[in-house]
mmCIF file of C-alpha atoms in Angstrom:
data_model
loop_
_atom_site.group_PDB
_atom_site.id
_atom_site.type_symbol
_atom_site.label_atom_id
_atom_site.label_comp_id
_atom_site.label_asym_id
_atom_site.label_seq_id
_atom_site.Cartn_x
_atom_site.Cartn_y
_atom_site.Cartn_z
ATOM 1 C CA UNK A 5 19.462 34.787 6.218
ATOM 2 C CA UNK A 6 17.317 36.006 3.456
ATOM 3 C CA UNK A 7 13.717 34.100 3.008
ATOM 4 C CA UNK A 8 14.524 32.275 0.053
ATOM 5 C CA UNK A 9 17.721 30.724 1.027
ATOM 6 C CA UNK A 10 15.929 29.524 4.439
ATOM 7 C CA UNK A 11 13.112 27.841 1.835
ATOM 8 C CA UNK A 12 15.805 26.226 -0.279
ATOM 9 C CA UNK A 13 17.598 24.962 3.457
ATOM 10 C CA UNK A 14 14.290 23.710 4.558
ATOM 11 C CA UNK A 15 13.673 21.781 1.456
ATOM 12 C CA UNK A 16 17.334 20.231 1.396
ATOM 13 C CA UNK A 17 16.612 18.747 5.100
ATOM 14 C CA UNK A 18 13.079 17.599 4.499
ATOM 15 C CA UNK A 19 14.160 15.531 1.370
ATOM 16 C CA UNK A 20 17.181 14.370 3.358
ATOM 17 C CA UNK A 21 15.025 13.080 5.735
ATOM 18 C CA UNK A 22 12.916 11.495 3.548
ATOM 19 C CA UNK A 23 15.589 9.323 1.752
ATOM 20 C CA UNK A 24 17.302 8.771 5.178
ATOM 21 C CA UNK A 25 13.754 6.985 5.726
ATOM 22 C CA UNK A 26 13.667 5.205 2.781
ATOM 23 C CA UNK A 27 16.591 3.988 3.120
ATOM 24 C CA UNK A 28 16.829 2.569 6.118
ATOM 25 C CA UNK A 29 12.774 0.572 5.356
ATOM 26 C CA UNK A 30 14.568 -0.821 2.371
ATOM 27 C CA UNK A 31 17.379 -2.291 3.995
ATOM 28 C CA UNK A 32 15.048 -3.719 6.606
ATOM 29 C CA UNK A 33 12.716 -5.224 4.010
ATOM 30 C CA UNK A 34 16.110 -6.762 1.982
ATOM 31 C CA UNK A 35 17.151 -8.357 5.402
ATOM 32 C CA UNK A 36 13.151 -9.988 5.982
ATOM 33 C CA UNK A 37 13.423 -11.003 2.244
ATOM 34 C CA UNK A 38 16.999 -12.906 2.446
ATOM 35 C CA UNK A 39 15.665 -15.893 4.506
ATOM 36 C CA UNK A 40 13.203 -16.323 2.744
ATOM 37 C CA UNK A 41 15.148 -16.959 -0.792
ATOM 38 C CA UNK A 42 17.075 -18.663 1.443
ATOM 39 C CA UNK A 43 14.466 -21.063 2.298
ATOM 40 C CA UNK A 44 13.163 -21.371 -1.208
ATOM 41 C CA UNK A 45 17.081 -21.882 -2.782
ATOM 42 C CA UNK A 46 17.227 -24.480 -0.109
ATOM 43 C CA UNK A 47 13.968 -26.125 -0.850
ATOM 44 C CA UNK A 48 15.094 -26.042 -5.215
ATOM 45 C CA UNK A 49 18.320 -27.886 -4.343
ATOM 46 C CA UNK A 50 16.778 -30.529 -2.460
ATOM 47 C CA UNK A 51 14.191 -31.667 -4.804
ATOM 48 C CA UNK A 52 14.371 -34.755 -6.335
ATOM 49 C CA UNK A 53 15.369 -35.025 -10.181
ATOM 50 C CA UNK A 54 13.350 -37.046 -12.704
ATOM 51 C CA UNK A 55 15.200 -40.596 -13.674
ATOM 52 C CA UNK A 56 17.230 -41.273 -16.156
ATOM 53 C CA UNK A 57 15.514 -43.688 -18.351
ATOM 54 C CA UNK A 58 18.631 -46.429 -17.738
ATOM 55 C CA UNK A 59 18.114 -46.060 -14.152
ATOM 56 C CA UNK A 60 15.017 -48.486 -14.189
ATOM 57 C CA UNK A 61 17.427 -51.443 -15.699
ATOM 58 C CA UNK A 62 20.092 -50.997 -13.160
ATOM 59 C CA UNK A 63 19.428 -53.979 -11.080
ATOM 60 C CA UNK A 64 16.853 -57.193 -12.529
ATOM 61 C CA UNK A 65 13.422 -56.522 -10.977
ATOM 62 C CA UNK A 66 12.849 -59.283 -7.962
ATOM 63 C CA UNK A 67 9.572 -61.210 -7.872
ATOM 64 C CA UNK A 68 7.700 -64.123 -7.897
ATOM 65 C CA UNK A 69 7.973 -64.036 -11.338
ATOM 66 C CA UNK A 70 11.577 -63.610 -11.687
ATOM 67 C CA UNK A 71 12.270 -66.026 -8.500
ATOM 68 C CA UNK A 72 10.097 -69.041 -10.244
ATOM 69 C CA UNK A 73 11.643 -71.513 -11.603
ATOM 70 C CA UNK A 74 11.326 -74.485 -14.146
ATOM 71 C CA UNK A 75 13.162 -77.608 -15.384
ATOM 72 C CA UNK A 76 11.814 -80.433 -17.419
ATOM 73 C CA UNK A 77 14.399 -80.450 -20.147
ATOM 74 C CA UNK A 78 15.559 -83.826 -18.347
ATOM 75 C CA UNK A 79 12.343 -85.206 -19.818
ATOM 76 C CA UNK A 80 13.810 -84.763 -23.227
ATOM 77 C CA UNK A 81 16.393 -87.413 -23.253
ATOM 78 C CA UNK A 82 14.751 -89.879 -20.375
ATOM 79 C CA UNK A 83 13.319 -93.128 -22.763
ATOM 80 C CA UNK A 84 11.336 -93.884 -19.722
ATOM 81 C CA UNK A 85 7.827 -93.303 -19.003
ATOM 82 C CA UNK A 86 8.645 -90.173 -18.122
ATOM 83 C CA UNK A 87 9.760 -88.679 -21.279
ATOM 84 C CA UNK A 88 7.738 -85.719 -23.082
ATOM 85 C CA UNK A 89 5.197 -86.320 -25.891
ATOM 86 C CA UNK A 90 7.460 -84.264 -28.420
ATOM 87 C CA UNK A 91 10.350 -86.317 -28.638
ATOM 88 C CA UNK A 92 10.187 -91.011 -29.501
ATOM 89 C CA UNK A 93 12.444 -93.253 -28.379
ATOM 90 C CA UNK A 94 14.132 -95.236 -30.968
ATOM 91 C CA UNK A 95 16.448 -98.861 -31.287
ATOM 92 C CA UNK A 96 19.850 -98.207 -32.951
ATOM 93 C CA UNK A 97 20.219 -100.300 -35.883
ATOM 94 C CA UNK A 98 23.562 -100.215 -38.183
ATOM 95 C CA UNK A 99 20.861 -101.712 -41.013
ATOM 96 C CA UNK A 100 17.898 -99.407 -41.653
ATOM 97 C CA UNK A 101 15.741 -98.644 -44.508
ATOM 98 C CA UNK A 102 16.502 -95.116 -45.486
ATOM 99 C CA UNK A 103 19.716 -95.559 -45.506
ATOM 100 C CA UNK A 104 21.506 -97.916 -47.943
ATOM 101 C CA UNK A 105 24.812 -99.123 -48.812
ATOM 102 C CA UNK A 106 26.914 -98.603 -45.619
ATOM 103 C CA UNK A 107 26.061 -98.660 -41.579
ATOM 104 C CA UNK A 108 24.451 -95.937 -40.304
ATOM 105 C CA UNK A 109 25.969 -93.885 -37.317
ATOM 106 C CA UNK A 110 24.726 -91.409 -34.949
ATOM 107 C CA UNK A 111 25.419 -88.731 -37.578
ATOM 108 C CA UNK A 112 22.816 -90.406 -39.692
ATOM 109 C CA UNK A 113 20.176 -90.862 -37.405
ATOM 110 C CA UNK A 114 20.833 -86.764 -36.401
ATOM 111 C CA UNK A 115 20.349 -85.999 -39.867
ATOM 112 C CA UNK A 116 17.757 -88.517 -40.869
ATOM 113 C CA UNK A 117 14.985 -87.362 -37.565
ATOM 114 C CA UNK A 118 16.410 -83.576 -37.708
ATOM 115 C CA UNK A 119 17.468 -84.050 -34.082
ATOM 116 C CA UNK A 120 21.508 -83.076 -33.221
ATOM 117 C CA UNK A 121 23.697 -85.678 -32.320
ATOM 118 C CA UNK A 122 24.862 -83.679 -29.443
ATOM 119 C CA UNK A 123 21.043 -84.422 -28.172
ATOM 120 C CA UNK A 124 21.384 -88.067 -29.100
ATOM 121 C CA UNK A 125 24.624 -88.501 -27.319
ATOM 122 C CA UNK A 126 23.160 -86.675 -23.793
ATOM 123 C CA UNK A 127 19.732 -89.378 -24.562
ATOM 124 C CA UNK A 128 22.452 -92.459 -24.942
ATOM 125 C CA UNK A 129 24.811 -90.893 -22.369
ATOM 126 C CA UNK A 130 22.170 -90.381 -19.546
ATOM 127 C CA UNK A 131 24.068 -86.870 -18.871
ATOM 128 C CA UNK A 132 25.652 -83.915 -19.997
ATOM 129 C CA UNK A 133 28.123 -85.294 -22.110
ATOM 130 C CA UNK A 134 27.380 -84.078 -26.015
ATOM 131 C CA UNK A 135 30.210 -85.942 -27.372
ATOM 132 C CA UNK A 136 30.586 -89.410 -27.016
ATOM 133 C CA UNK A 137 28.912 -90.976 -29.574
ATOM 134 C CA UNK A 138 29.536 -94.892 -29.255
ATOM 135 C CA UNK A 139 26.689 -96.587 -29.738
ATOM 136 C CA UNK A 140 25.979 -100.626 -30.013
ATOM 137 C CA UNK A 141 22.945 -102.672 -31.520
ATOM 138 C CA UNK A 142 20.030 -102.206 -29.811
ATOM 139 C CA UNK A 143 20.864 -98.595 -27.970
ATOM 140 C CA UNK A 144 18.298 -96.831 -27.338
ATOM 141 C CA UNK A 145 17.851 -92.678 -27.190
ATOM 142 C CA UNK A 146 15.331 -90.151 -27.900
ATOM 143 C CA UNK A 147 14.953 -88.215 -31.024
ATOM 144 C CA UNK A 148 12.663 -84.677 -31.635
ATOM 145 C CA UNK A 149 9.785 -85.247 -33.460
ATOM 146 C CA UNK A 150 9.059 -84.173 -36.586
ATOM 147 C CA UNK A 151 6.608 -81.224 -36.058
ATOM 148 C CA UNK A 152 7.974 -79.670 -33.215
ATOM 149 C CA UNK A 153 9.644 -76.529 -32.920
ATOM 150 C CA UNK A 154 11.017 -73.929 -30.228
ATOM 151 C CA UNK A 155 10.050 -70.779 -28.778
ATOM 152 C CA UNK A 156 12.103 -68.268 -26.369
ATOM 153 C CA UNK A 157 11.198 -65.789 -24.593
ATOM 154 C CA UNK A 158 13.778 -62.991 -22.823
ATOM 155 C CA UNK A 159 12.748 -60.408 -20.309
ATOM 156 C CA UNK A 160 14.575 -57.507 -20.303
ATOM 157 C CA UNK A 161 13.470 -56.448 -17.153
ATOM 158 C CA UNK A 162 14.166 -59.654 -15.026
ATOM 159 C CA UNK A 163 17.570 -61.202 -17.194
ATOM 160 C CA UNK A 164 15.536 -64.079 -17.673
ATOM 161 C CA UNK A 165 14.512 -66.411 -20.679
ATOM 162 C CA UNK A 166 11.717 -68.742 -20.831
ATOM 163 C CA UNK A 167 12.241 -71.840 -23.522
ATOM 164 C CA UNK A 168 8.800 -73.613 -24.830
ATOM 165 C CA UNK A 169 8.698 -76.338 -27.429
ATOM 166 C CA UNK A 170 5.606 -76.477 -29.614
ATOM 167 C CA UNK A 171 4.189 -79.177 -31.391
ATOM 168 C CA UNK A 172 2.918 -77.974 -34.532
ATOM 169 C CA UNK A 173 0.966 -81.101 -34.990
ATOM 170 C CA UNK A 174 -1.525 -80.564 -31.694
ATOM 171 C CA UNK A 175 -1.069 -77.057 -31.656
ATOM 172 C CA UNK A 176 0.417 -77.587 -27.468
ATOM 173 C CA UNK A 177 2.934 -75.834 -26.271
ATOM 174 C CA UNK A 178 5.330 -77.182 -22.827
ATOM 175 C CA UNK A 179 7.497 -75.020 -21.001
ATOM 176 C CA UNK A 180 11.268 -76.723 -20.751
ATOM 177 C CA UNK A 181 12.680 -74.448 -18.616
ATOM 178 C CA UNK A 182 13.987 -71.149 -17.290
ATOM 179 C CA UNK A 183 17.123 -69.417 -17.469
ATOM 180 C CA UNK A 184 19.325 -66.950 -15.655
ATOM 181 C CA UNK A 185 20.786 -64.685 -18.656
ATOM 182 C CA UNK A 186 23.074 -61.626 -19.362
ATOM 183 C CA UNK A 187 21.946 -58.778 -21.212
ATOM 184 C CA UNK A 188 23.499 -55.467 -22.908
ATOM 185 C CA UNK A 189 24.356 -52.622 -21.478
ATOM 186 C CA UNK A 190 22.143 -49.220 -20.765
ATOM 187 C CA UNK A 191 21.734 -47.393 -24.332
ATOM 188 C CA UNK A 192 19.239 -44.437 -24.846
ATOM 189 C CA UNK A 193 19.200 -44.623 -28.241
ATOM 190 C CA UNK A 194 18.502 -48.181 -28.123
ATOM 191 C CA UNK A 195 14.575 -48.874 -28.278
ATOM 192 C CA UNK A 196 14.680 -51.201 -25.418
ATOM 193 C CA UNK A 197 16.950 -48.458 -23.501
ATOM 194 C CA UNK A 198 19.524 -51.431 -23.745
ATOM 195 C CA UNK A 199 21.934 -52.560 -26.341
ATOM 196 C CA UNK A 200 19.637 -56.086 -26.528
ATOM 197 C CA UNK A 201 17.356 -55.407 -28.902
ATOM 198 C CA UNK A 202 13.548 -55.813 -28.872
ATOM 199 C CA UNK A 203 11.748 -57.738 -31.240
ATOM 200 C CA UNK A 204 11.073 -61.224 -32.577
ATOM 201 C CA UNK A 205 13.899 -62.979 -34.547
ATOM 202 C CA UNK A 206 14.400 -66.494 -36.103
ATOM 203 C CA UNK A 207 17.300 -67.958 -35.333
ATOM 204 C CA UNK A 208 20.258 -68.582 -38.150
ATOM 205 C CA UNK A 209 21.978 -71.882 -38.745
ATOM 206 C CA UNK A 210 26.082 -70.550 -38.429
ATOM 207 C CA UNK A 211 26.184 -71.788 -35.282
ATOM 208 C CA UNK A 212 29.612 -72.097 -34.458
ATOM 209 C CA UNK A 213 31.446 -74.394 -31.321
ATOM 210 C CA UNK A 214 34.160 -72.630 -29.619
ATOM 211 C CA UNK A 215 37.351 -74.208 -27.871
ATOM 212 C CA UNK A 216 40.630 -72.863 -26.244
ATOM 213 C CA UNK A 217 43.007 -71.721 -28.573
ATOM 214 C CA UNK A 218 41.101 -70.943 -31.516
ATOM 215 C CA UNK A 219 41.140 -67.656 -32.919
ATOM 216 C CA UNK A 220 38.846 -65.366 -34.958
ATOM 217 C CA UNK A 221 37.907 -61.801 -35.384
ATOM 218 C CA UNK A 222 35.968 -59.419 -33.006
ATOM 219 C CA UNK A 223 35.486 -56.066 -33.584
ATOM 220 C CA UNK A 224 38.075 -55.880 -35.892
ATOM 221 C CA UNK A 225 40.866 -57.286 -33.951
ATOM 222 C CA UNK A 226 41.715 -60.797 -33.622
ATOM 223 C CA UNK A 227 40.695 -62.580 -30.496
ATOM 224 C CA UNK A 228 40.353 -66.471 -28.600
ATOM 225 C CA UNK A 229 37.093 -66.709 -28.940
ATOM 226 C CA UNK A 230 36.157 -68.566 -25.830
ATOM 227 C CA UNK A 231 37.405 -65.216 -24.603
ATOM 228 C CA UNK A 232 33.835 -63.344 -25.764
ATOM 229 C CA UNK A 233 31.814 -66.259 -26.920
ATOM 230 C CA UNK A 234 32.446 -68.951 -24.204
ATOM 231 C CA UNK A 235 31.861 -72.172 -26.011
ATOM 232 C CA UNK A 236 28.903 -71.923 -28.310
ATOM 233 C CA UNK A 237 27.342 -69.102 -30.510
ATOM 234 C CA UNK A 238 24.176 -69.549 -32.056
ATOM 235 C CA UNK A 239 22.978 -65.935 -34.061
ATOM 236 C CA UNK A 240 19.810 -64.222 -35.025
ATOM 237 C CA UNK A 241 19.123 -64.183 -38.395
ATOM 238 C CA UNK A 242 16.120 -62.168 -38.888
ATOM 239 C CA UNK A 243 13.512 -59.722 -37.439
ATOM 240 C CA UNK A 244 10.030 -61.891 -37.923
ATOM 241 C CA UNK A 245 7.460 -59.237 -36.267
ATOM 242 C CA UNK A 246 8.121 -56.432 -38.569
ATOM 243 C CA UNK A 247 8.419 -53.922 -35.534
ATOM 244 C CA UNK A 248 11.747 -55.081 -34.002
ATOM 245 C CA UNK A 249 15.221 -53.798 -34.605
ATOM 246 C CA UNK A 250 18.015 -54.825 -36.749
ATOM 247 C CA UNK A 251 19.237 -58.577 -35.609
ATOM 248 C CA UNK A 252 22.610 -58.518 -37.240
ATOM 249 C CA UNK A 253 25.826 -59.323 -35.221
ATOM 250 C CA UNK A 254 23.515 -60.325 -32.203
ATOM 251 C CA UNK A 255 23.068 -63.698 -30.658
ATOM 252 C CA UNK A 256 23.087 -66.118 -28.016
ATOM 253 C CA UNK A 257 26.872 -67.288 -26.392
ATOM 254 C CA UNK A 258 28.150 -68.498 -23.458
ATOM 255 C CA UNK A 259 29.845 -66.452 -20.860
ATOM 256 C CA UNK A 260 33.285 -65.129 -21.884
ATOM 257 C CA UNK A 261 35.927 -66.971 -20.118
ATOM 258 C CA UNK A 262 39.167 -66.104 -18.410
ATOM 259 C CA UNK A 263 42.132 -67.470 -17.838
ATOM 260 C CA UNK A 264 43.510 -68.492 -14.261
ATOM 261 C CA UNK A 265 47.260 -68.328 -13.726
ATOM 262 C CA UNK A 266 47.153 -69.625 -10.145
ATOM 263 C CA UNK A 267 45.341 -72.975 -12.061
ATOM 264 C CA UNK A 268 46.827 -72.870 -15.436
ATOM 265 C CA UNK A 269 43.416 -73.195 -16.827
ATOM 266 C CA UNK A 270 40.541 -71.290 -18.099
ATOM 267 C CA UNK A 271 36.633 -70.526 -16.075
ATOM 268 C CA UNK A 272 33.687 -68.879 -17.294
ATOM 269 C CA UNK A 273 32.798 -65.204 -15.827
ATOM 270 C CA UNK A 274 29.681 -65.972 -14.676
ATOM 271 C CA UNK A 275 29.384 -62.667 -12.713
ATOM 272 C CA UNK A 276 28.402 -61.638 -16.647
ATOM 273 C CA UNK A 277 25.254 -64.056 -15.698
ATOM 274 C CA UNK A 278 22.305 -62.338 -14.170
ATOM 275 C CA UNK A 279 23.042 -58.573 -15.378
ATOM 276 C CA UNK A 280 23.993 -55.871 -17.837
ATOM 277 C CA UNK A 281 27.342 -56.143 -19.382
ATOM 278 C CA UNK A 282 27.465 -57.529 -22.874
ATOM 279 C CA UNK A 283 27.426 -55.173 -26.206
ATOM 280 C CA UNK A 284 23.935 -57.048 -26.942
ATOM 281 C CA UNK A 285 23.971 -60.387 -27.223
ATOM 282 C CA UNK A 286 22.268 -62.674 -24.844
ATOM 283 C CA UNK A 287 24.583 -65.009 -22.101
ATOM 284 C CA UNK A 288 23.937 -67.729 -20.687
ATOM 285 C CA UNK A 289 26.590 -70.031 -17.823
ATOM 286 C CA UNK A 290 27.946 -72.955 -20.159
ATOM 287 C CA UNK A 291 26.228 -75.619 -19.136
ATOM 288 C CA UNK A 292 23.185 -74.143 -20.113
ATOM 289 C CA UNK A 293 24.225 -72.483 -23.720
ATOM 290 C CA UNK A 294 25.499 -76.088 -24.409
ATOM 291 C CA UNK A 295 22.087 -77.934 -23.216
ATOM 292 C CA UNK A 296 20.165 -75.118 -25.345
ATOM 293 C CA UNK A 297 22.509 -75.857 -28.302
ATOM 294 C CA UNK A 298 22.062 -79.431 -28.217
ATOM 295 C CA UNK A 299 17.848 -79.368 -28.336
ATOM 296 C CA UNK A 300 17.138 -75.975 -30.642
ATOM 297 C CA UNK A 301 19.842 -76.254 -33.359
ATOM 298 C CA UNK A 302 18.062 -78.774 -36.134
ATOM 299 C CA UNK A 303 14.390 -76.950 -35.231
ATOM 300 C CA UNK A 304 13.149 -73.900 -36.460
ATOM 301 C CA UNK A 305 13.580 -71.229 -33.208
ATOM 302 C CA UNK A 306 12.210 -67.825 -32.589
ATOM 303 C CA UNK A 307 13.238 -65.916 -30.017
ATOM 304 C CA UNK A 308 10.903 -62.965 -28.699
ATOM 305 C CA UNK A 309 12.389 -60.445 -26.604
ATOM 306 C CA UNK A 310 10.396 -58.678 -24.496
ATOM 307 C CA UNK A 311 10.436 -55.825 -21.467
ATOM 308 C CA UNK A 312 8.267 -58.165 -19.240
ATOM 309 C CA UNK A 313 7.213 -61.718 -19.702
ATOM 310 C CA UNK A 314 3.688 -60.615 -20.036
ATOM 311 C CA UNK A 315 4.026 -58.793 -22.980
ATOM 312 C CA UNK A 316 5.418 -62.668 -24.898
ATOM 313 C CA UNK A 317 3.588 -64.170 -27.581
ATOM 314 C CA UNK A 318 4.123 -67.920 -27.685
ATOM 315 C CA UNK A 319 2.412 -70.150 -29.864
ATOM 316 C CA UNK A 320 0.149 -72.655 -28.943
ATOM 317 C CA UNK A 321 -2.057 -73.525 -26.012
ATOM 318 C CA UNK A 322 -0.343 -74.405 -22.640
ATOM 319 C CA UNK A 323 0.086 -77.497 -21.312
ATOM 320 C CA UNK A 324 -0.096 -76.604 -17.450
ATOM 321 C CA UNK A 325 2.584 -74.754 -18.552
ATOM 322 C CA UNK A 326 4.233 -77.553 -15.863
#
């Protein structure tokens, strides 16, 4: 074998050698490195993922706050001693002074002291009955005074409202009561991340009284109304604050009801009560949209609506807040 070819041979095995070398280091140091991405993939999967913002309405928050609870609307229509200082007791006459040429009725003395005659009946009825409406010489109920005027506060974050009456005259303000209410569903382009808007919002006067059987429009199909609306609708009319959203098509209503074919007979869904189901407006279980009806509908009302209770404005200074 001549010199140069056993140069060239020499060469060939030494470099052969050397990849055989490399080789084999980087297959070892691939094998250390695969646990280890491994571990790391592992570690990525597992970590937890920021919240949606919706996910921090999915259940009402639970606290003192939200477990309190308040009722003095009895005090209302009591013509005991025991009555508030906002509403006054009067004596039915059929003969009064502002009114001349015929008897007055309970729809006169409603219109006459700006108080419903749903809330004179419960006063002359002693309980939840906003109908019946007889009424004999010498009756006596309550009726609102004149300066006094109503205040609501919702908390998103709790499905709870809080209803104060203020009396414009002393400048006091007495909480009437709290109540369990339904709110709209999870929206993220909503500015309260619901479909319940935030804001403050006078109340508007097409209030409407809903019974089985009648019909009216609902987005854009025809519908019973007691259906969507339970028994009573009362609507926003507009945004006060200047910051809030648009009010129109949102309200307050009763919870829809449904119809029972075991009883022949209708019952409110008031699983609708206490969560986040409606397309906005604000539920509340029929007794209590029909009490609220009865005292706010013949007084100016605002309605603030709020992601916590602390945030609320109400006018006035507290009385004990009772």
């Amino acid at each position: 074998m001549s010199i140069s070819k056993a140069i060239f041979m020499g060469s060939f095995i030494l470099f052969a050698l050397i990849g055989g070398v490399a080789f084999v280091k980087k297959q070892k140091e691939k094998k250390g490195l695969e646990p280890a991405v491994a571990k790391v993939e592992g570690i990525s999967e597992e970590m937890p993922t920021a919240p949606e913002r919706s996910e921090a309405y999915l259940k009402p928050v639970q606290d003192e706050v939200a477990d309190k609870t308040e009722d003095q609307v009895w005090r209302l229509f009591t013509t005991g001693r025991q009555k508030l200082p906002i509403v006054e007791t009067v004596r039915y006459k059929s003969k009064v002074s502002w009114l001349q040429g015929r008897p007055a009725w309970v729809t006169d003395y409603a219109s006459h002291f700006s108080t419903s005659r749903h809330f004179i009946a419960r006063s002359l009825n002693g309980g939840r009955d906003y109908y019946t409406q007889k009424v004999s010489q010498g009756d006596q109920f309550n009726v609102l005074k004149k300066e006094i005027s109503f205040y609501l506060v919702v908390d998103l974050s709790r499905c709870k409202m809080w209803f104060y009456a203020h009396d414009g005259e002393t400048d006091e303000r007495y909480l009437l009561k709290t109540y369990q209410v339904g709110l709209g569903r999870f929206s993220e382009e909503s500015f309260s991340g619901l479909l319940t808007p935030k804001g403050k919002f006078s109340l508007g006067d097409k209030v409407a009284i809903y019974k089985p059987g009648m019909e009216g429009y609902f987005q854009e199909g025809q519908v019973e109304m007691v259906r969507v609306f339970g028994s009573r609708w009362i609507p926003f009319s507009e945004e006060v604050s200047g910051t809030g959203e648009n009010p129109r098509g949102y309200g307050f209503h009763g919870a829809p009801w449904i119809y029972d074919l075991e009883t022949e007979s209708y019952k409110e869904d008031l699983s609708t009560i206490g969560n986040y189901q409606s397309d906005g407006c604000i539920r509340l279980a029929q007794a209590d949209i029909e009490e609220l009806y009865a005292i706010i509908i013949t007084k100016p009302t605002i309605v603030e609506i709020v992601s916590d209770v602390h945030e609320a404005t109400p006018p006035g200074k507290s009385v004990g807040d009772m």
